PDB file of C-alpha atoms and ligand atoms in Angstrom:
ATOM      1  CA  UNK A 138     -99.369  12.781 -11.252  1.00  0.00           C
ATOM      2  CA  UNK A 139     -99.348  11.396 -15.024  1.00  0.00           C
ATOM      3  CA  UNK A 140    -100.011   7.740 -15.189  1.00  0.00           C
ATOM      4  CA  UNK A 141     -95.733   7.635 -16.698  1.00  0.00           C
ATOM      5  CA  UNK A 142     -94.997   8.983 -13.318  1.00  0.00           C
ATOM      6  CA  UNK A 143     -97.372   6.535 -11.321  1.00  0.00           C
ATOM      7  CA  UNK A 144     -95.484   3.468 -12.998  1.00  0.00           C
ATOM      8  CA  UNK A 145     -92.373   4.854 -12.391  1.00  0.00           C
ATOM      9  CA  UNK A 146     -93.191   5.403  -8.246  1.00  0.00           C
ATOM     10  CA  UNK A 147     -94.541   1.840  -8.025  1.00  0.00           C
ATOM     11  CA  UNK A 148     -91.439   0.282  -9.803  1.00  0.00           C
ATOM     12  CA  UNK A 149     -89.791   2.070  -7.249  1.00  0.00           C
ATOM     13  CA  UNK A 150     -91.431   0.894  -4.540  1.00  0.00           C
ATOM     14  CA  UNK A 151     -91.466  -2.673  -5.596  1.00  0.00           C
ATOM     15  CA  UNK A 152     -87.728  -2.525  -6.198  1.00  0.00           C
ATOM     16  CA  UNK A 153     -87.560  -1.019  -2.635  1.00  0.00           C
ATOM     17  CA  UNK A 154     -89.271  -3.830  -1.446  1.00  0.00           C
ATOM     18  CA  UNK A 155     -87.815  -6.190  -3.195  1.00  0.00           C
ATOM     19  CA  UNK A 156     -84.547  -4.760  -2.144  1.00  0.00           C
ATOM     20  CA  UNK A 157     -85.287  -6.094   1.323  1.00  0.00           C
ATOM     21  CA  UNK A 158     -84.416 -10.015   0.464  1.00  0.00           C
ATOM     22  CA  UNK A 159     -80.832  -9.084  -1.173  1.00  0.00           C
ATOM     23  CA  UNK A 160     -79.038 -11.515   0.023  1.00  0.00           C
ATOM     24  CA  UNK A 161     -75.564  -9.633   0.148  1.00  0.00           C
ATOM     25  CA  UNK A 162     -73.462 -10.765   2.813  1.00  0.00           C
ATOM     26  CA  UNK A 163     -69.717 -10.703   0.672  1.00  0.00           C
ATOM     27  CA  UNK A 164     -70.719  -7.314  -0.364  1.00  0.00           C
ATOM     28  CA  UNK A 165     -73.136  -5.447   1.821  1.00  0.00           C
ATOM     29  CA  UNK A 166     -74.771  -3.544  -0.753  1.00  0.00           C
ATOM     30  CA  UNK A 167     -78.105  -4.213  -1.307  1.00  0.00           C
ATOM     31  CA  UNK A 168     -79.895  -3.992  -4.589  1.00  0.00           C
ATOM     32  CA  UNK A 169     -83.552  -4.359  -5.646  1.00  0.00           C
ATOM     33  CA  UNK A 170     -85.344  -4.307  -9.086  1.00  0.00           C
ATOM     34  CA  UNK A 171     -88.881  -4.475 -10.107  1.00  0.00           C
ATOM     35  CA  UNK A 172     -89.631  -4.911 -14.069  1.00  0.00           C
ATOM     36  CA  UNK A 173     -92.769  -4.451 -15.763  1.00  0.00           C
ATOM     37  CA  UNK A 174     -93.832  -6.563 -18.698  1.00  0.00           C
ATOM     38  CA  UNK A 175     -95.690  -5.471 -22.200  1.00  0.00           C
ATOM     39  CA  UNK A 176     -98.774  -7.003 -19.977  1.00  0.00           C
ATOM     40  CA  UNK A 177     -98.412  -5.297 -17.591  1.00  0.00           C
ATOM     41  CA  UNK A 178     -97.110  -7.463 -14.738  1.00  0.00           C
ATOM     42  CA  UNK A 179     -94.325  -7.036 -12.981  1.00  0.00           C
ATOM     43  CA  UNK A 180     -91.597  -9.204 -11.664  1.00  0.00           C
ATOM     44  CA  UNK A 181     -89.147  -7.889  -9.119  1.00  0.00           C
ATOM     45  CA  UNK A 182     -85.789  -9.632  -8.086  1.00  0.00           C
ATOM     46  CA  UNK A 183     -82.910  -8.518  -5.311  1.00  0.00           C
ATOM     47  CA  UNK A 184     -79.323  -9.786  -5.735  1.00  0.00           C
ATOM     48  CA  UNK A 185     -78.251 -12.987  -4.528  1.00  0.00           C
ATOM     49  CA  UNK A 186     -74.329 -13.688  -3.440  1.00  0.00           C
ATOM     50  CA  UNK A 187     -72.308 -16.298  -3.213  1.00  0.00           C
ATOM     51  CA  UNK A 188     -68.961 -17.091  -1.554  1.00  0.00           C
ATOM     52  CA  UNK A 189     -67.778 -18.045  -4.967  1.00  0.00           C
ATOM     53  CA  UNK A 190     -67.784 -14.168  -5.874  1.00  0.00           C
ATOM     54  CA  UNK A 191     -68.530 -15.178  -9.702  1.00  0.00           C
ATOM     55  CA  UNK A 192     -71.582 -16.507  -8.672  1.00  0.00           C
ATOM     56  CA  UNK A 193     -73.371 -13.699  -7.499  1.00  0.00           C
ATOM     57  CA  UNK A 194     -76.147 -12.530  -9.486  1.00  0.00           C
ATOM     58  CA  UNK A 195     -77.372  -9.023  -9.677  1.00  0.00           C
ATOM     59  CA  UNK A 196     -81.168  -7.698  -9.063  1.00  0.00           C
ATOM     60  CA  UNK A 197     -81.947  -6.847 -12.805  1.00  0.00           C
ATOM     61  CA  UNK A 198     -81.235 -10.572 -13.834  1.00  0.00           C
ATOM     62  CA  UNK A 199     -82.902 -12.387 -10.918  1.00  0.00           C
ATOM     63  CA  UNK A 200     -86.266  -9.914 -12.417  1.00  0.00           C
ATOM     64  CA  UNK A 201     -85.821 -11.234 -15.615  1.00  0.00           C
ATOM     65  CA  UNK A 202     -85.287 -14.612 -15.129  1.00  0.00           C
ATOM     66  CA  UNK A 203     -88.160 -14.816 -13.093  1.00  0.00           C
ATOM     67  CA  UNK A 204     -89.902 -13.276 -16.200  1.00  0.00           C
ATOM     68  CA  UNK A 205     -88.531 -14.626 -19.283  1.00  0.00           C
ATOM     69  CA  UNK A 206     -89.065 -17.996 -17.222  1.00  0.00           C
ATOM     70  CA  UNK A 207     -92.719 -17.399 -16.427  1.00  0.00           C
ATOM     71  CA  UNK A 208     -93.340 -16.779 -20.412  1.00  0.00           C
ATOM     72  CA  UNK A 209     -92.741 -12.920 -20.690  1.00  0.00           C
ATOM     73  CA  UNK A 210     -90.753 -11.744 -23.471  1.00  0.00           C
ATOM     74  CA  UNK A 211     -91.520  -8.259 -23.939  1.00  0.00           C
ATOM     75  CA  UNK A 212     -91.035  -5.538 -21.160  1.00  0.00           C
ATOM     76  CA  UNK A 213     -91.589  -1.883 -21.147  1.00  0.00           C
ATOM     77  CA  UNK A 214     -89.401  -0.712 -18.133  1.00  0.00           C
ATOM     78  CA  UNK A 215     -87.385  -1.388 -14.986  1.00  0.00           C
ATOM     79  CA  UNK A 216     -86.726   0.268 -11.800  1.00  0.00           C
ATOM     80  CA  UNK A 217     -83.311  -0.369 -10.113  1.00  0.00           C
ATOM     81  CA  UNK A 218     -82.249   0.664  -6.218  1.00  0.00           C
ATOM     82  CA  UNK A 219     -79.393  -0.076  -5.010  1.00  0.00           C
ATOM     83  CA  UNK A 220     -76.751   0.874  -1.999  1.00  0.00           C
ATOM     84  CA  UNK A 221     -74.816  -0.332   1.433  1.00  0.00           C
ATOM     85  CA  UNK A 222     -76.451  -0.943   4.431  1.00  0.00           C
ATOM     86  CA  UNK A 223     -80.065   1.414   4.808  1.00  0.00           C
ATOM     87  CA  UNK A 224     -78.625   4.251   2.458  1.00  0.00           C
ATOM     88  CA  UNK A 225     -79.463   4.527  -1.121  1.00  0.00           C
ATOM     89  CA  UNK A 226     -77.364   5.275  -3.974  1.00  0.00           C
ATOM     90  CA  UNK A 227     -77.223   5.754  -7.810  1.00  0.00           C
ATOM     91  CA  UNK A 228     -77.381   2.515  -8.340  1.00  0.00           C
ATOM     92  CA  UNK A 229     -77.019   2.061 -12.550  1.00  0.00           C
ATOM     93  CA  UNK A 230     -77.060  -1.746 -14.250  1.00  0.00           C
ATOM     94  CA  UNK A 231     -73.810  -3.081 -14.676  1.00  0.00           C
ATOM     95  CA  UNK A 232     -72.936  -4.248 -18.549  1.00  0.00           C
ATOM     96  CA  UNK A 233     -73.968  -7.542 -18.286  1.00  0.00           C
ATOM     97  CA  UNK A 234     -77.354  -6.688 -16.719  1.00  0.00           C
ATOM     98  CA  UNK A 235     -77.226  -4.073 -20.014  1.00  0.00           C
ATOM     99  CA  UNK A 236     -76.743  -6.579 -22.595  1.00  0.00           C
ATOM    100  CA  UNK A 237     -79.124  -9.386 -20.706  1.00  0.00           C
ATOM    101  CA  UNK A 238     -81.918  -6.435 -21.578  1.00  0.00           C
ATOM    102  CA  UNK A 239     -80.763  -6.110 -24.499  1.00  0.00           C
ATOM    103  CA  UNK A 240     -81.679  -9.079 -25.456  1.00  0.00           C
ATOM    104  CA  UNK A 241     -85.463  -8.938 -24.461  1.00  0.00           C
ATOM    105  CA  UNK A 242     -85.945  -5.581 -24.693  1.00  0.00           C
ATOM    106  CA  UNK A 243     -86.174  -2.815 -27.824  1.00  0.00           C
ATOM    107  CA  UNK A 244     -83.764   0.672 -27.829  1.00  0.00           C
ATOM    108  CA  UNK A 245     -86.415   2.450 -26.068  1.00  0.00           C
ATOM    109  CA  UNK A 246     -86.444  -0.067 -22.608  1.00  0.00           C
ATOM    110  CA  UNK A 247     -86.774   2.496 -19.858  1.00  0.00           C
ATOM    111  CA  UNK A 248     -84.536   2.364 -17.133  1.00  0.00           C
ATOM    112  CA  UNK A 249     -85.730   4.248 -13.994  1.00  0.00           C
ATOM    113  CA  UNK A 250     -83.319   4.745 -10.957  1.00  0.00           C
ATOM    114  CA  UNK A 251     -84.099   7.060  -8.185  1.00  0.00           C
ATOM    115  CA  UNK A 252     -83.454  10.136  -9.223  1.00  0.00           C
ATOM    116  CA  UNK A 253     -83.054   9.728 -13.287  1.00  0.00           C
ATOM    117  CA  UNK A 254     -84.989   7.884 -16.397  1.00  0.00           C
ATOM    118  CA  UNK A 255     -82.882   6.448 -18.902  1.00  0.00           C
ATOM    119  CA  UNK A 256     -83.193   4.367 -22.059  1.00  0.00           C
ATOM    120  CA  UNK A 257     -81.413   1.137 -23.234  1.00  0.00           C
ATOM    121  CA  UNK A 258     -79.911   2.735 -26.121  1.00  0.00           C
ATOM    122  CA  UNK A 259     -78.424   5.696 -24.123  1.00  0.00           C
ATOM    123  CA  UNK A 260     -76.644   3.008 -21.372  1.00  0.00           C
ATOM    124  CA  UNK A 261     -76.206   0.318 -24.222  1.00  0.00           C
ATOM    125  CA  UNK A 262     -75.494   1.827 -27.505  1.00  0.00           C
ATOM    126  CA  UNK A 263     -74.908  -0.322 -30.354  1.00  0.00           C
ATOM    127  CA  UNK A 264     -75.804  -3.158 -28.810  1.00  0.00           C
ATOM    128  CA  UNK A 265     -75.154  -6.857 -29.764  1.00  0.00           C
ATOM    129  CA  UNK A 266     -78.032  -9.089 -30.679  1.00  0.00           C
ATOM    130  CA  UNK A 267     -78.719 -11.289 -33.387  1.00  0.00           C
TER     131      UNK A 267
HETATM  132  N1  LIG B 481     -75.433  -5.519  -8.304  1.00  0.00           N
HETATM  133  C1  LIG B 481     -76.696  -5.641  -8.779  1.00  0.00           C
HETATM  134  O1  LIG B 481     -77.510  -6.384  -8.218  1.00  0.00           O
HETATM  135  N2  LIG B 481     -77.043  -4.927  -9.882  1.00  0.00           N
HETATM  136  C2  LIG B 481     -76.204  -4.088 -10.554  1.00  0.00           C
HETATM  137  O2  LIG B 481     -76.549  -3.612 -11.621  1.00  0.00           O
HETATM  138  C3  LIG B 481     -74.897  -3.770  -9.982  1.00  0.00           C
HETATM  139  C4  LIG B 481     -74.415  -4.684  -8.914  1.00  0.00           C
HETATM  140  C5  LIG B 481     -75.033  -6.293  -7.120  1.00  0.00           C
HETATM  141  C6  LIG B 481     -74.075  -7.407  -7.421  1.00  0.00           C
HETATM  142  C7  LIG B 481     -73.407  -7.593  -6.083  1.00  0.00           C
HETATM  143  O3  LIG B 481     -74.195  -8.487  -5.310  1.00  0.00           O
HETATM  144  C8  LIG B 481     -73.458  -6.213  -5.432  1.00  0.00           C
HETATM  145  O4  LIG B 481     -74.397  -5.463  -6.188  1.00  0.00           O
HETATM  146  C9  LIG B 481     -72.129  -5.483  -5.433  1.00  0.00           C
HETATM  147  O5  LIG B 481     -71.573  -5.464  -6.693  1.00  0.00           O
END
């Protein structure tokens, strides 16, 4: 396998993992992440709910936080799984998770689900940042 398709199986499986701990009781659907840094670390995060709906957060963000707030600021890729109960399916960031890369990460960010790769600028184009 070429070391771009051994990152992308072990974001996978640490999103998998990670997927685990969603805490997703309003929704049932269960979504894990696992991001990898310039560095080389990575950081994975599941989504967390709330019975105030607005405050649940989703996978991608908890990742970042955990990131950004640990002093990483440049990332190279994420991997994203996501569906109800023990299935999986397609499980694509939603905008805001799009623009909260956006802001961390350059056009080329990939974005690995289970079955298809893509970039930031393909799921965000024209993005805003300042
Ligand atoms: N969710 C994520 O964690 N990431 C996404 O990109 C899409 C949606 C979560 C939020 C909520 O807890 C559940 O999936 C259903 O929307």
């Amino acid at each position: 396998m070429s070391d771009s398709g051994k990152i992308r199986e072990n974001l996978l499986k640490q999103a998998r993992i990670a997927r685990e701990s969603a805490y997703c009781k309003y929704s049932s659907f269960a979504v894990g992440a696992a991001l990898l840094t310039e560095s080389g670390e990575i950081y994975t995060g599941c989504n967390i709910e709330n019975a105030s709906y607005s405050l649940c957060i989703c996978a991608e963000r908890i990742a970042f936080g955990k990131a950004v707030s640990e002093g990483h600021r440049k990332f190279r890729a994420i991997a994203i799984v996501g569906g109800s109960e023990d299935s999986e399916t397609d499980c694509p960031p939603c905008g805001a998770c799009r623009q909260f890369m956006a802001e961390f990460c350059n056009a080329d960010f990939e974005i690995y689900l289970a079955e298809k790769k893509y970039l930031l600028r393909e799921l965000l184009p024209n993005a805003f940042i300042l």
